[in-house]
GROMACS .gro file of C-alpha atoms in nm:
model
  305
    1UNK     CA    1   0.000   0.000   0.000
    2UNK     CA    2   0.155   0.340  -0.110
    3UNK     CA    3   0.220   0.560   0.205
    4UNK     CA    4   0.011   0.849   0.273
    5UNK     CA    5   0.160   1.156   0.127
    6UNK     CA    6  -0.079   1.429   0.214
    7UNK     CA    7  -0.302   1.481   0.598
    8UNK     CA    8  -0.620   1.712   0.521
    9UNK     CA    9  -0.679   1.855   0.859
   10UNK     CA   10  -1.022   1.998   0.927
   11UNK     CA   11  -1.045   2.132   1.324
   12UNK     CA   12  -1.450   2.201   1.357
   13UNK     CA   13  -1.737   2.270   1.606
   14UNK     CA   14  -1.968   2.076   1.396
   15UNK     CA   15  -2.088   2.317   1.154
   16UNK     CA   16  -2.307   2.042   0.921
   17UNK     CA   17  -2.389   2.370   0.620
   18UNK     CA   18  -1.965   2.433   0.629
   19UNK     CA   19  -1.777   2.125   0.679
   20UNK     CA   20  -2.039   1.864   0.428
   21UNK     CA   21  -1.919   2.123   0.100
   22UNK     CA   22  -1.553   2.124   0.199
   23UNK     CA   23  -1.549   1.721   0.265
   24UNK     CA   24  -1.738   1.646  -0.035
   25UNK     CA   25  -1.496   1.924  -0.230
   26UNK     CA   26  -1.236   1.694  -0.164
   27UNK     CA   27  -1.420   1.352  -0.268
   28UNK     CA   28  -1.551   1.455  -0.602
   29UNK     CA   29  -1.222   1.388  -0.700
   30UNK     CA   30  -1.268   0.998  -0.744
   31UNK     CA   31  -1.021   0.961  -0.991
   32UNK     CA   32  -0.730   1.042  -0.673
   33UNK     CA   33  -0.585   0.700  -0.498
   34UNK     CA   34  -0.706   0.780  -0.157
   35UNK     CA   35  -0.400   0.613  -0.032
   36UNK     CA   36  -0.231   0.880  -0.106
   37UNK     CA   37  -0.397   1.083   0.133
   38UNK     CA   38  -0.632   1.116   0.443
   39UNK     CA   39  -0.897   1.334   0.604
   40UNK     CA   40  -0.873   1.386   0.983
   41UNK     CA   41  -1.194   1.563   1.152
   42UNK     CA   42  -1.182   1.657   1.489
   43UNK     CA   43  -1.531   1.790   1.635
   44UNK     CA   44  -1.531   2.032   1.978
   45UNK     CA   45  -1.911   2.117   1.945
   46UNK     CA   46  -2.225   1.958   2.008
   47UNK     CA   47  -2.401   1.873   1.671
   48UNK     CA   48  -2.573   1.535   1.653
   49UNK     CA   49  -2.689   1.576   1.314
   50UNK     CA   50  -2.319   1.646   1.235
   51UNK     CA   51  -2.146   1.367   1.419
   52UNK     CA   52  -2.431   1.173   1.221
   53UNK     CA   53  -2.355   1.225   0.842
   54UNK     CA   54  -1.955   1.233   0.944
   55UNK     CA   55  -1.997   0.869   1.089
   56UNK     CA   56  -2.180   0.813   0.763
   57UNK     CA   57  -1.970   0.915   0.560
   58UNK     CA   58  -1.580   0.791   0.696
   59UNK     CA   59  -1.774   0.446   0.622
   60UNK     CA   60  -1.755   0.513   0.264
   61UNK     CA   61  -1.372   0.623   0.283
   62UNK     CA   62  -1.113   0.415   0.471
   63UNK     CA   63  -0.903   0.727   0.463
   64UNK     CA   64  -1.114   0.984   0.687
   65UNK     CA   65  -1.078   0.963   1.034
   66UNK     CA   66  -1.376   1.195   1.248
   67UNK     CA   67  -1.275   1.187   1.649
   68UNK     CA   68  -1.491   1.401   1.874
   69UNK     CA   69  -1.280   1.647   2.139
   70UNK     CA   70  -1.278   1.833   2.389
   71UNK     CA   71  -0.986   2.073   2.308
   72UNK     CA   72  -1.121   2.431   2.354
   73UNK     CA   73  -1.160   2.656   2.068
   74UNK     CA   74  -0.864   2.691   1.827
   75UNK     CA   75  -0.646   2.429   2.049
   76UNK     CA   76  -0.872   2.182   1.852
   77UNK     CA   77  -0.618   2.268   1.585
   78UNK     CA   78  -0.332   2.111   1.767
   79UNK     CA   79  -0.547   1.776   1.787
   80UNK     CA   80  -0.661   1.752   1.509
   81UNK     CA   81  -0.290   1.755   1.400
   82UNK     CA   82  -0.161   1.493   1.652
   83UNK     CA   83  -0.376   1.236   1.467
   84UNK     CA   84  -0.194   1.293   1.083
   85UNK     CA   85  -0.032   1.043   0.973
   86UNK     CA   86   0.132   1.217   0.629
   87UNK     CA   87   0.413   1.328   0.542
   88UNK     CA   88   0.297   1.668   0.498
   89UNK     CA   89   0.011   1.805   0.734
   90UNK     CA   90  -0.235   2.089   0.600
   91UNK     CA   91  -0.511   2.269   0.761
   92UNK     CA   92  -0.788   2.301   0.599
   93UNK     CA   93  -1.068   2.553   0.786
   94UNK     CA   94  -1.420   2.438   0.807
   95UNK     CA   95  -1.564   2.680   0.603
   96UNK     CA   96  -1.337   2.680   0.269
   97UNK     CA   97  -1.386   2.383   0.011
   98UNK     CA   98  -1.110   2.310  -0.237
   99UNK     CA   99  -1.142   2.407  -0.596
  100UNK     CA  100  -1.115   2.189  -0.885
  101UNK     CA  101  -0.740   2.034  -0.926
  102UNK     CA  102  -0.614   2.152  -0.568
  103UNK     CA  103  -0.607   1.832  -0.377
  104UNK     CA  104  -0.373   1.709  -0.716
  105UNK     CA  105  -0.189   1.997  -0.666
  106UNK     CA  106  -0.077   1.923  -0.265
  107UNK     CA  107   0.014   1.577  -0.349
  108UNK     CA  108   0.210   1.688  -0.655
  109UNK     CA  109   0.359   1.939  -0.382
  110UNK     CA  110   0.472   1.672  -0.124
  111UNK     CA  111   0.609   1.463  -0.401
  112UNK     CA  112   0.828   1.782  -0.515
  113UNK     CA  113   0.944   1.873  -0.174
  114UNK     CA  114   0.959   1.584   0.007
  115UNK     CA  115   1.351   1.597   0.015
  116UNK     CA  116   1.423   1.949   0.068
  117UNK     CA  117   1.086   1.994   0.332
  118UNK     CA  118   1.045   2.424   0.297
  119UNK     CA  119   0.857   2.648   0.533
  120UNK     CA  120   0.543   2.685   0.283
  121UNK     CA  121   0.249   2.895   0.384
  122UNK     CA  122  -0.059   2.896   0.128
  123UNK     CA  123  -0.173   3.230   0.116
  124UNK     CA  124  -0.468   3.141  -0.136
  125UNK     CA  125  -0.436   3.488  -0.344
  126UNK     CA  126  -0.504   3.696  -0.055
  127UNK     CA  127  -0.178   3.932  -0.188
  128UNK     CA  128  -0.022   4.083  -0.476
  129UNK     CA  129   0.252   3.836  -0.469
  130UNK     CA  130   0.365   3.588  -0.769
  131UNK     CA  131   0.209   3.214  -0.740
  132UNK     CA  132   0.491   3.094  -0.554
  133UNK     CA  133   0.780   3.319  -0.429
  134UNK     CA  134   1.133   3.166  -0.186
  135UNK     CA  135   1.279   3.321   0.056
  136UNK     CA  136   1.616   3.261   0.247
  137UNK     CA  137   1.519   3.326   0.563
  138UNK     CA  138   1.180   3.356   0.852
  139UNK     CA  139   1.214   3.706   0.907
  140UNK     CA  140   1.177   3.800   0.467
  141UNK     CA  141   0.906   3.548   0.471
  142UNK     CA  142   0.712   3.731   0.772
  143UNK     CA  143   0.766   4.037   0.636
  144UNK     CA  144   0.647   3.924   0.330
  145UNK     CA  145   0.320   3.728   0.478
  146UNK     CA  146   0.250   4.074   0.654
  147UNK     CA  147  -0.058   4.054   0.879
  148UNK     CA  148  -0.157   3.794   0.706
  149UNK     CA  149   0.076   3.508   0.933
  150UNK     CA  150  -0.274   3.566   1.148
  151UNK     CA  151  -0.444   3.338   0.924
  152UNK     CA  152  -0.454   2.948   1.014
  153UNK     CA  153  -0.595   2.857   0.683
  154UNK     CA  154  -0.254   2.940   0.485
  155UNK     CA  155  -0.097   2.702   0.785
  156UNK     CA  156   0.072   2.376   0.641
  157UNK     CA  157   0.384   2.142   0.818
  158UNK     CA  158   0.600   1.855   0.760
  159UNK     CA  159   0.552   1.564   0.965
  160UNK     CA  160   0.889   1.515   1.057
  161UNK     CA  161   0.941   1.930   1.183
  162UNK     CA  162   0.552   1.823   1.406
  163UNK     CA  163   0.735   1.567   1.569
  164UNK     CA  164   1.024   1.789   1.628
  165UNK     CA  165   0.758   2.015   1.816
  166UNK     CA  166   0.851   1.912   2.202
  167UNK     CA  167   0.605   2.163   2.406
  168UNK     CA  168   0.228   2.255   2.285
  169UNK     CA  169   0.197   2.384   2.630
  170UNK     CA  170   0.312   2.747   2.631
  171UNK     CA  171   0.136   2.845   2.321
  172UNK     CA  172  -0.131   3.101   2.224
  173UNK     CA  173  -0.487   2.978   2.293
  174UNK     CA  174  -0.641   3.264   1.985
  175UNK     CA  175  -0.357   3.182   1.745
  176UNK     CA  176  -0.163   2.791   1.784
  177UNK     CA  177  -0.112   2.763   1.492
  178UNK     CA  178   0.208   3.001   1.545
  179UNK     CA  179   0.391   2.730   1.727
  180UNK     CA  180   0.372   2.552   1.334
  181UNK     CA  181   0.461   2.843   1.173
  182UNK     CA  182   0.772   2.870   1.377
  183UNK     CA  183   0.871   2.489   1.387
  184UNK     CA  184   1.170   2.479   1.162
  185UNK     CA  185   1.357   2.854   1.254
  186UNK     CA  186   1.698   2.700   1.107
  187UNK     CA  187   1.523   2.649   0.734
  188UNK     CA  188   1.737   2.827   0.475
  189UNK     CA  189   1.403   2.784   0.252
  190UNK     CA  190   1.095   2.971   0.301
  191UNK     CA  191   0.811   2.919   0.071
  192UNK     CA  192   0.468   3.154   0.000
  193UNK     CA  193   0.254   2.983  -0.221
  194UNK     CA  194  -0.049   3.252  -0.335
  195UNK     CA  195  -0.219   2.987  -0.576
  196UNK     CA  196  -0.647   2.980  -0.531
  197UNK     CA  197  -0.672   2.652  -0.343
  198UNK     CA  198  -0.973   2.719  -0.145
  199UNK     CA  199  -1.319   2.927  -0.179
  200UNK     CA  200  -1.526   3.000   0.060
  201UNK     CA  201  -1.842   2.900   0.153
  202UNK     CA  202  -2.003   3.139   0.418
  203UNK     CA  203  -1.852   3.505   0.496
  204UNK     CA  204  -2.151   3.545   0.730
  205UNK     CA  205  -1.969   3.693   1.018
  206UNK     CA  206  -2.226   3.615   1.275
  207UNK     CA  207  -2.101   3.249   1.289
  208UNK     CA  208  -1.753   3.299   1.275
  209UNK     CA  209  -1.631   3.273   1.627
  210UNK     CA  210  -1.740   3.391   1.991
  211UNK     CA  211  -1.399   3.553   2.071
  212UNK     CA  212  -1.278   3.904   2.132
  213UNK     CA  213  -1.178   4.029   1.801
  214UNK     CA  214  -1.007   4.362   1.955
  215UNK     CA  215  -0.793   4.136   2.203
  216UNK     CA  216  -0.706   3.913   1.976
  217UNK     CA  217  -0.595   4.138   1.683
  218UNK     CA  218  -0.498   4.409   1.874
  219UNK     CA  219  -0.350   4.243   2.183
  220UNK     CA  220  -0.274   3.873   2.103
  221UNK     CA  221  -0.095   3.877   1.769
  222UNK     CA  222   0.115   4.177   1.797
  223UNK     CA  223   0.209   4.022   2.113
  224UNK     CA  224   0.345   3.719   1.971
  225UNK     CA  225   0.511   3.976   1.686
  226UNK     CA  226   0.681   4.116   1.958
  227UNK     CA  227   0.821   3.836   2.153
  228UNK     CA  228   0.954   3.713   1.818
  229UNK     CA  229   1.086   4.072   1.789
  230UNK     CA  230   1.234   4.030   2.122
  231UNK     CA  231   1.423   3.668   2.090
  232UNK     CA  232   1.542   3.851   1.720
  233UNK     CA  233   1.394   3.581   1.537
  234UNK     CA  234   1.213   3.912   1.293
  235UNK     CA  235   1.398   4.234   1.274
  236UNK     CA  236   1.251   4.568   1.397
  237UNK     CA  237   1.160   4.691   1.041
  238UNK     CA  238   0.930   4.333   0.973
  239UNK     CA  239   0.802   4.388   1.314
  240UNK     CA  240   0.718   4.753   1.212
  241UNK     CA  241   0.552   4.684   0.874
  242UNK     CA  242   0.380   4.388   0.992
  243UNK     CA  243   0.229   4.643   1.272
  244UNK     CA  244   0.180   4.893   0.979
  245UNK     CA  245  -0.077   4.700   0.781
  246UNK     CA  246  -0.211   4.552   1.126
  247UNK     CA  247  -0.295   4.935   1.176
  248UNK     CA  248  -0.537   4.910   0.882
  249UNK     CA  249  -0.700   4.578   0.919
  250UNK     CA  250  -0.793   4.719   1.276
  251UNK     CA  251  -0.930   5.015   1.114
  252UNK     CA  252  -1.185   4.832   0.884
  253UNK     CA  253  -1.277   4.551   1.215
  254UNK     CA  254  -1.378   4.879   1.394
  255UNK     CA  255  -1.540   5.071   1.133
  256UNK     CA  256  -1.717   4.771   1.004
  257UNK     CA  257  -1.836   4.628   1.364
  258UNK     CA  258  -1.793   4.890   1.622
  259UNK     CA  259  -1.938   5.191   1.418
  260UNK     CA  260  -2.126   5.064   1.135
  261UNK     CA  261  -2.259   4.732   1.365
  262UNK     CA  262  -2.232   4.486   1.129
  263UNK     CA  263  -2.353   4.156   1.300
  264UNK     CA  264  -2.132   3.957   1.432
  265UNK     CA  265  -2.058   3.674   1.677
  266UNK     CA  266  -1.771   3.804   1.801
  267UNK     CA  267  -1.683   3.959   2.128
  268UNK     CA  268  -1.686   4.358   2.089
  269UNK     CA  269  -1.594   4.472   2.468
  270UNK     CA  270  -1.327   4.704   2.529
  271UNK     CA  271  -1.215   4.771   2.180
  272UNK     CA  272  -1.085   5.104   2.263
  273UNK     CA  273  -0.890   4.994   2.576
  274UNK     CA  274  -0.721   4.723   2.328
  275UNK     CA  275  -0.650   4.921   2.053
  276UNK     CA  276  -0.459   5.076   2.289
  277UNK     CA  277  -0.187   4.903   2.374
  278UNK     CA  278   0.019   4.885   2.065
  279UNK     CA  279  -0.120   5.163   1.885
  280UNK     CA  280  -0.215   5.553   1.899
  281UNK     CA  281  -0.585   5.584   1.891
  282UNK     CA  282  -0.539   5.874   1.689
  283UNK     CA  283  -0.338   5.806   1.422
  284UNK     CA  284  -0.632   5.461   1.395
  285UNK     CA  285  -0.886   5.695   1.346
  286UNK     CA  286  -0.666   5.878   1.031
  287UNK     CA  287  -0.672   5.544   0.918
  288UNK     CA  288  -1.040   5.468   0.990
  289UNK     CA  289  -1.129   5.797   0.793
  290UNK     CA  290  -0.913   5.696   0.494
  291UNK     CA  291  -1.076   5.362   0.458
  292UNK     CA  292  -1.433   5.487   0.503
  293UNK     CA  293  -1.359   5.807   0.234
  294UNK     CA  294  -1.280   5.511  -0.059
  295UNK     CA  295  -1.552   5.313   0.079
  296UNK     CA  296  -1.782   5.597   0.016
  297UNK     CA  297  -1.581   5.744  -0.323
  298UNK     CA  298  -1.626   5.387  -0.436
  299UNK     CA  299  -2.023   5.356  -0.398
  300UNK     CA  300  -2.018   5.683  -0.574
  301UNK     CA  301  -1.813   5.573  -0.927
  302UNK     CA  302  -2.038   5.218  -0.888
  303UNK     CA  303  -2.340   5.467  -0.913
  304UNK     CA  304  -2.200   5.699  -1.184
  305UNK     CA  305  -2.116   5.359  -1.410
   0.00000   0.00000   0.00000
């Protein structure tokens, strides 16, 4: 039997209208030796309907393993990785399904770099970068990835630098997935892959998570950008321009849930306090003003068309 290349990792709270698409995204393509790969679900919530059709459906596949858990929140991330058995582990989030010729693309991936084993993170188009751009060490990659390290869904990891892992203990509860992301700090080969691998299913962002999005955004993640700041694992200018387009991300989270009240599931409390800490409320609210004046100069040439 040919050894599994390729661990699809799907972390979920049992989302049936999310995690069905992105399972059955990966199954439509039945021309794929499913040896070659496997599908690990871990479930943290409470769904019976959805522990239902996943039973029902790792019947029909001898490569998906479901596993219910208790890990809290985003730790379900880590567990959901223990369980892999590939050679190269990527996370795939419950609420993007793979386009056509993607899951043939990460096998044809592991088969390239199976030898040399690069830092890869798959930013799925979300910059103006090439399809696939190397760098020589973690600090041009970071600064390259910008804000965007936040994401889990770019997260990927070779088997053998997970094993190398020795301590899941002292790790961020909002954003694990750093402690992948920073696995292999002695790689002399960094890897940002911006190909469209994934689509997504529902934006609606009174589902996505029951969280503080000020603490963790404005609080949590510069927080780890500063301890790796601090142990000189990024420069100051990375650490600077990564904080630089943080400063705008923030701007559009507040304007789009604190003043314009989208709905959301998220936890809003304190948002001012947070913003705080790393940066000057003022020079946020330039930003906030920016954003909202080609918001509304954009609504005005859409009308004028």
């Amino acid at each position: 039997m040919t050894d599994t290349l390729l661990s699809l990792c799907i972390p979920t709270n049992g989302i049936l209208e999310w995690v069905k698409p992105v399972v059955e995204s990966i199954y439509k393509n039945t021309y794929i030796d499913e040896s070659l790969y496997e599908v690990i679900v871990t479930d943290n919530g409470s769904n019976s309907d959805f522990a239902v059709f996943m039973e029902e459906i790792s019947r029909k596949h001898d490569n998906l393993l479901y596993k219910k858990t208790q890990a809290n929140g985003f730790l379900n991330q880590i567990e959901c990785f223990k369980l892999a058995k590939g050679e190269y582990i990527k996370f795939i989030n419950h609420r993007m399904k793979l386009v056509d010729g993607s899951l043939s693309y990460l096998i044809n991936f592991v088969e390239k770099f199976q030898k040399d084993k690069p830092v890869t993170y798959f930013l799925n188009g979300s910059l103006n970068l090439p399809q696939s751009s190397s760098y020589n060490s973690f600090d041009s990659f970071m600064n390259a990835l910008s804000y965007y390290s936040s994401w889990s869904g770019g997260i990927g990891i070779w088997k053998e630098d997970f094993l190398a892992i020795k301590d899941f203990n002292d790790i961020s509860n909002l954003f694990p997935h750093f402690v992948f992301l920073t696995s292999n700090m002695k790689s002399d080969q960094y890897i940002i892959d911006n190909r469209t691998l994934l689509e997504s299913i529902d934006d609606d962002s009174s589902k996505k998570g029951r969280y503080n999005l000020f603490y963790a955004f404005a609080v949590e993640y510069p927080g780890i950008l500063l301890d790796l700041l601090r142990k000189k694992q990024i420069s100051s200018d990375t650490f600077l321009h990564i904080k630089n387009g943080l400063k705008g991300f923030l701007a559009e989270l507040y304007l789009d849930f604190v003043i314009r009240k989208k709905k959301s599931s998220y936890e809003l409390t304190n948002a001012s306090q947070y913003l705080g800490v790393f940066f000057d409320l003022q020079d946020l609210l330039v930003s906030m003003s920016k954003k909202l004046t080609r918001k509304v100069l954009h609504k005005v040439r859409v009308r004028l068309k």
